[in-house]
Amino acid sequence: MTIKHLYHSFVFLFVGSCLVYGCQTNSKEEISLTAMETAQQFIRLEMNGDFTNARTYVVSTDYNSNKISEHQKRYDALSEEIKKQLKSENINIESYEEVSDSTAILSFSNSIDTGTQKLYLLRQNKKWNVDFKYQNH
């Protein structure tokens, strides 16, 4: 093999490696979720008691921070048996409406808490997030 062949082989491997590894994404932020996927993941995280990760799906405001803290306090007050049941519960989607290209509303329940709850989602900077400020309207 000549030096020219070695050089071309090296360039080919280098460019190929750059293409393969450069196209991969490891960042969760780069993955664009739909409003429905965001809502389902947020609800599942809350039902599993994972409020640290649930907070990453919430619009960053003082009001929303206070609301998710209230949710966490209510969860923390539940018995271990109820927490275990919540982790295995299904999310029952009752309705879903995309009000606009940046607003969606999901109504849901589960068999432990049979009342229907609404989750409002806002799209900001190409990312869907939960917004509690519309919860009571």
PDB file of C-alpha atoms in Angstrom:
ATOM      1  CA  MET A   1       0.000   0.000   0.000  1.00  0.00           C
ATOM      2  CA  THR A   2       1.336   3.400  -0.918  1.00  0.00           C
ATOM      3  CA  ILE A   3       1.271   6.497   1.215  1.00  0.00           C
ATOM      4  CA  LYS A   4      -1.361   7.923  -1.123  1.00  0.00           C
ATOM      5  CA  HIS A   5      -3.634   4.910  -0.470  1.00  0.00           C
ATOM      6  CA  LEU A   6      -3.069   5.166   3.287  1.00  0.00           C
ATOM      7  CA  TYR A   7      -3.904   8.873   3.171  1.00  0.00           C
ATOM      8  CA  HIS A   8      -7.144   8.260   1.228  1.00  0.00           C
ATOM      9  CA  SER A   9      -8.100   5.435   3.596  1.00  0.00           C
ATOM     10  CA  PHE A  10      -7.505   7.692   6.595  1.00  0.00           C
ATOM     11  CA  VAL A  11      -9.538  10.536   5.061  1.00  0.00           C
ATOM     12  CA  PHE A  12     -12.360   8.124   4.207  1.00  0.00           C
ATOM     13  CA  LEU A  13     -12.446   6.744   7.769  1.00  0.00           C
ATOM     14  CA  PHE A  14     -12.253  10.217   9.291  1.00  0.00           C
ATOM     15  CA  VAL A  15     -15.063  11.643   7.154  1.00  0.00           C
ATOM     16  CA  GLY A  16     -17.170   8.514   7.694  1.00  0.00           C
ATOM     17  CA  SER A  17     -16.690   8.725  11.458  1.00  0.00           C
ATOM     18  CA  CYS A  18     -17.643  12.400  11.463  1.00  0.00           C
ATOM     19  CA  LEU A  19     -20.811  11.665   9.524  1.00  0.00           C
ATOM     20  CA  VAL A  20     -21.821   8.752  11.741  1.00  0.00           C
ATOM     21  CA  TYR A  21     -21.057  10.374  15.096  1.00  0.00           C
ATOM     22  CA  GLY A  22     -21.966  13.899  14.040  1.00  0.00           C
ATOM     23  CA  CYS A  23     -25.502  12.883  13.144  1.00  0.00           C
ATOM     24  CA  GLN A  24     -26.238  11.217  16.471  1.00  0.00           C
ATOM     25  CA  THR A  25     -27.999  13.181  19.182  1.00  0.00           C
ATOM     26  CA  ASN A  26     -27.509  12.415  22.844  1.00  0.00           C
ATOM     27  CA  SER A  27     -29.340  15.407  24.245  1.00  0.00           C
ATOM     28  CA  LYS A  28     -32.891  14.925  25.520  1.00  0.00           C
ATOM     29  CA  GLU A  29     -33.516  18.596  24.735  1.00  0.00           C
ATOM     30  CA  GLU A  30     -32.907  18.029  21.023  1.00  0.00           C
ATOM     31  CA  ILE A  31     -35.686  15.451  20.794  1.00  0.00           C
ATOM     32  CA  SER A  32     -38.902  17.218  19.899  1.00  0.00           C
ATOM     33  CA  LEU A  33     -41.947  15.704  21.606  1.00  0.00           C
ATOM     34  CA  THR A  34     -45.539  16.306  20.560  1.00  0.00           C
ATOM     35  CA  ALA A  35     -47.948  17.929  22.999  1.00  0.00           C
ATOM     36  CA  MET A  36     -49.559  14.530  23.632  1.00  0.00           C
ATOM     37  CA  GLU A  37     -46.196  12.843  24.313  1.00  0.00           C
ATOM     38  CA  THR A  38     -45.167  15.676  26.625  1.00  0.00           C
ATOM     39  CA  ALA A  39     -48.431  15.407  28.560  1.00  0.00           C
ATOM     40  CA  GLN A  40     -48.193  11.623  28.891  1.00  0.00           C
ATOM     41  CA  GLN A  41     -44.585  11.736  30.045  1.00  0.00           C
ATOM     42  CA  PHE A  42     -45.335  14.504  32.545  1.00  0.00           C
ATOM     43  CA  ILE A  43     -48.331  12.639  33.988  1.00  0.00           C
ATOM     44  CA  ARG A  44     -46.371   9.375  34.212  1.00  0.00           C
ATOM     45  CA  LEU A  45     -43.489  11.124  36.002  1.00  0.00           C
ATOM     46  CA  GLU A  46     -45.915  12.629  38.534  1.00  0.00           C
ATOM     47  CA  MET A  47     -47.645   9.275  39.052  1.00  0.00           C
ATOM     48  CA  ASN A  48     -44.218   7.710  39.653  1.00  0.00           C
ATOM     49  CA  GLY A  49     -43.296  10.448  42.141  1.00  0.00           C
ATOM     50  CA  ASP A  50     -40.425  11.695  39.957  1.00  0.00           C
ATOM     51  CA  PHE A  51     -40.983  15.405  40.472  1.00  0.00           C
ATOM     52  CA  THR A  52     -37.396  16.337  39.649  1.00  0.00           C
ATOM     53  CA  ASN A  53     -37.887  15.198  36.062  1.00  0.00           C
ATOM     54  CA  ALA A  54     -41.540  16.288  35.955  1.00  0.00           C
ATOM     55  CA  ARG A  55     -40.393  19.874  36.603  1.00  0.00           C
ATOM     56  CA  THR A  56     -38.449  19.815  33.321  1.00  0.00           C
ATOM     57  CA  TYR A  57     -41.800  19.595  31.494  1.00  0.00           C
ATOM     58  CA  VAL A  58     -43.293  22.672  33.188  1.00  0.00           C
ATOM     59  CA  VAL A  59     -43.212  26.274  31.949  1.00  0.00           C
ATOM     60  CA  SER A  60     -40.681  28.039  34.153  1.00  0.00           C
ATOM     61  CA  THR A  61     -42.619  30.571  36.256  1.00  0.00           C
ATOM     62  CA  ASP A  62     -43.004  31.124  39.988  1.00  0.00           C
ATOM     63  CA  TYR A  63     -46.683  30.170  39.764  1.00  0.00           C
ATOM     64  CA  ASN A  64     -45.925  26.856  38.032  1.00  0.00           C
ATOM     65  CA  SER A  65     -43.086  26.122  40.446  1.00  0.00           C
ATOM     66  CA  ASN A  66     -45.473  26.603  43.370  1.00  0.00           C
ATOM     67  CA  LYS A  67     -48.136  24.408  41.735  1.00  0.00           C
ATOM     68  CA  ILE A  68     -45.796  21.493  41.095  1.00  0.00           C
ATOM     69  CA  SER A  69     -44.521  21.819  44.668  1.00  0.00           C
ATOM     70  CA  GLU A  70     -48.152  21.473  45.811  1.00  0.00           C
ATOM     71  CA  HIS A  71     -48.507  18.349  43.642  1.00  0.00           C
ATOM     72  CA  GLN A  72     -45.372  16.911  45.223  1.00  0.00           C
ATOM     73  CA  LYS A  73     -46.638  17.610  48.761  1.00  0.00           C
ATOM     74  CA  ARG A  74     -49.931  15.851  47.979  1.00  0.00           C
ATOM     75  CA  TYR A  75     -48.019  12.898  46.507  1.00  0.00           C
ATOM     76  CA  ASP A  76     -45.667  12.721  49.495  1.00  0.00           C
ATOM     77  CA  ALA A  77     -48.678  12.563  51.833  1.00  0.00           C
ATOM     78  CA  LEU A  78     -50.066   9.452  50.103  1.00  0.00           C
ATOM     79  CA  SER A  79     -49.629   6.015  51.641  1.00  0.00           C
ATOM     80  CA  GLU A  80     -46.969   3.733  50.176  1.00  0.00           C
ATOM     81  CA  GLU A  81     -49.728   1.421  48.959  1.00  0.00           C
ATOM     82  CA  ILE A  82     -51.399   4.203  46.927  1.00  0.00           C
ATOM     83  CA  LYS A  83     -48.013   5.306  45.528  1.00  0.00           C
ATOM     84  CA  LYS A  84     -47.351   1.735  44.405  1.00  0.00           C
ATOM     85  CA  GLN A  85     -50.785   1.564  42.761  1.00  0.00           C
ATOM     86  CA  LEU A  86     -50.220   4.881  40.965  1.00  0.00           C
ATOM     87  CA  LYS A  87     -47.008   3.587  39.419  1.00  0.00           C
ATOM     88  CA  SER A  88     -48.914   0.781  37.704  1.00  0.00           C
ATOM     89  CA  GLU A  89     -52.019   2.788  36.777  1.00  0.00           C
ATOM     90  CA  ASN A  90     -52.945   3.578  33.201  1.00  0.00           C
ATOM     91  CA  ILE A  91     -53.497   7.124  32.056  1.00  0.00           C
ATOM     92  CA  ASN A  92     -57.011   7.350  30.628  1.00  0.00           C
ATOM     93  CA  ILE A  93     -57.101  10.030  27.945  1.00  0.00           C
ATOM     94  CA  GLU A  94     -60.631  11.399  27.834  1.00  0.00           C
ATOM     95  CA  SER A  95     -60.084  14.166  25.305  1.00  0.00           C
ATOM     96  CA  TYR A  96     -57.313  16.005  23.524  1.00  0.00           C
ATOM     97  CA  GLU A  97     -57.601  19.284  21.660  1.00  0.00           C
ATOM     98  CA  GLU A  98     -54.985  21.314  19.848  1.00  0.00           C
ATOM     99  CA  VAL A  99     -56.413  24.788  20.312  1.00  0.00           C
ATOM    100  CA  SER A 100     -53.683  26.363  18.171  1.00  0.00           C
ATOM    101  CA  ASP A 101     -50.202  25.538  16.936  1.00  0.00           C
ATOM    102  CA  SER A 102     -48.881  26.514  20.375  1.00  0.00           C
ATOM    103  CA  THR A 103     -51.665  25.480  22.772  1.00  0.00           C
ATOM    104  CA  ALA A 104     -53.202  22.100  23.590  1.00  0.00           C
ATOM    105  CA  ILE A 105     -55.533  20.758  26.286  1.00  0.00           C
ATOM    106  CA  LEU A 106     -55.568  17.170  27.525  1.00  0.00           C
ATOM    107  CA  SER A 107     -58.319  15.794  29.789  1.00  0.00           C
ATOM    108  CA  PHE A 108     -57.391  12.609  31.625  1.00  0.00           C
ATOM    109  CA  SER A 109     -58.059  10.415  34.634  1.00  0.00           C
ATOM    110  CA  ASN A 110     -56.905   7.176  36.219  1.00  0.00           C
ATOM    111  CA  SER A 111     -58.785   4.541  38.182  1.00  0.00           C
ATOM    112  CA  ILE A 112     -57.503   5.736  41.561  1.00  0.00           C
ATOM    113  CA  ASP A 113     -58.495   9.365  41.036  1.00  0.00           C
ATOM    114  CA  THR A 114     -61.619   9.009  38.910  1.00  0.00           C
ATOM    115  CA  GLY A 115     -62.203  12.741  38.503  1.00  0.00           C
ATOM    116  CA  THR A 116     -61.239  14.241  35.168  1.00  0.00           C
ATOM    117  CA  GLN A 117     -58.216  16.518  35.237  1.00  0.00           C
ATOM    118  CA  LYS A 118     -57.114  18.983  32.580  1.00  0.00           C
ATOM    119  CA  LEU A 119     -53.569  19.632  31.546  1.00  0.00           C
ATOM    120  CA  TYR A 120     -52.743  22.739  29.534  1.00  0.00           C
ATOM    121  CA  LEU A 121     -49.712  22.673  27.276  1.00  0.00           C
ATOM    122  CA  LEU A 122     -47.890  25.567  25.656  1.00  0.00           C
ATOM    123  CA  ARG A 123     -45.309  25.377  22.914  1.00  0.00           C
ATOM    124  CA  GLN A 124     -42.406  27.755  23.387  1.00  0.00           C
ATOM    125  CA  ASN A 125     -39.109  27.646  21.517  1.00  0.00           C
ATOM    126  CA  LYS A 126     -40.195  24.465  19.665  1.00  0.00           C
ATOM    127  CA  LYS A 127     -40.814  22.616  22.962  1.00  0.00           C
ATOM    128  CA  TRP A 128     -44.123  21.669  24.586  1.00  0.00           C
ATOM    129  CA  ASN A 129     -44.479  22.316  28.329  1.00  0.00           C
ATOM    130  CA  VAL A 130     -47.212  22.074  30.950  1.00  0.00           C
ATOM    131  CA  ASP A 131     -48.635  25.391  32.161  1.00  0.00           C
ATOM    132  CA  PHE A 132     -50.733  25.378  35.347  1.00  0.00           C
ATOM    133  CA  LYS A 133     -51.814  29.016  35.164  1.00  0.00           C
ATOM    134  CA  TYR A 134     -54.785  28.074  32.951  1.00  0.00           C
ATOM    135  CA  GLN A 135     -55.774  25.129  35.154  1.00  0.00           C
ATOM    136  CA  ASN A 136     -58.614  26.912  36.921  1.00  0.00           C
ATOM    137  CA  HIS A 137     -60.078  28.728  33.932  1.00  0.00           C
TER     138      HIS A 137
END
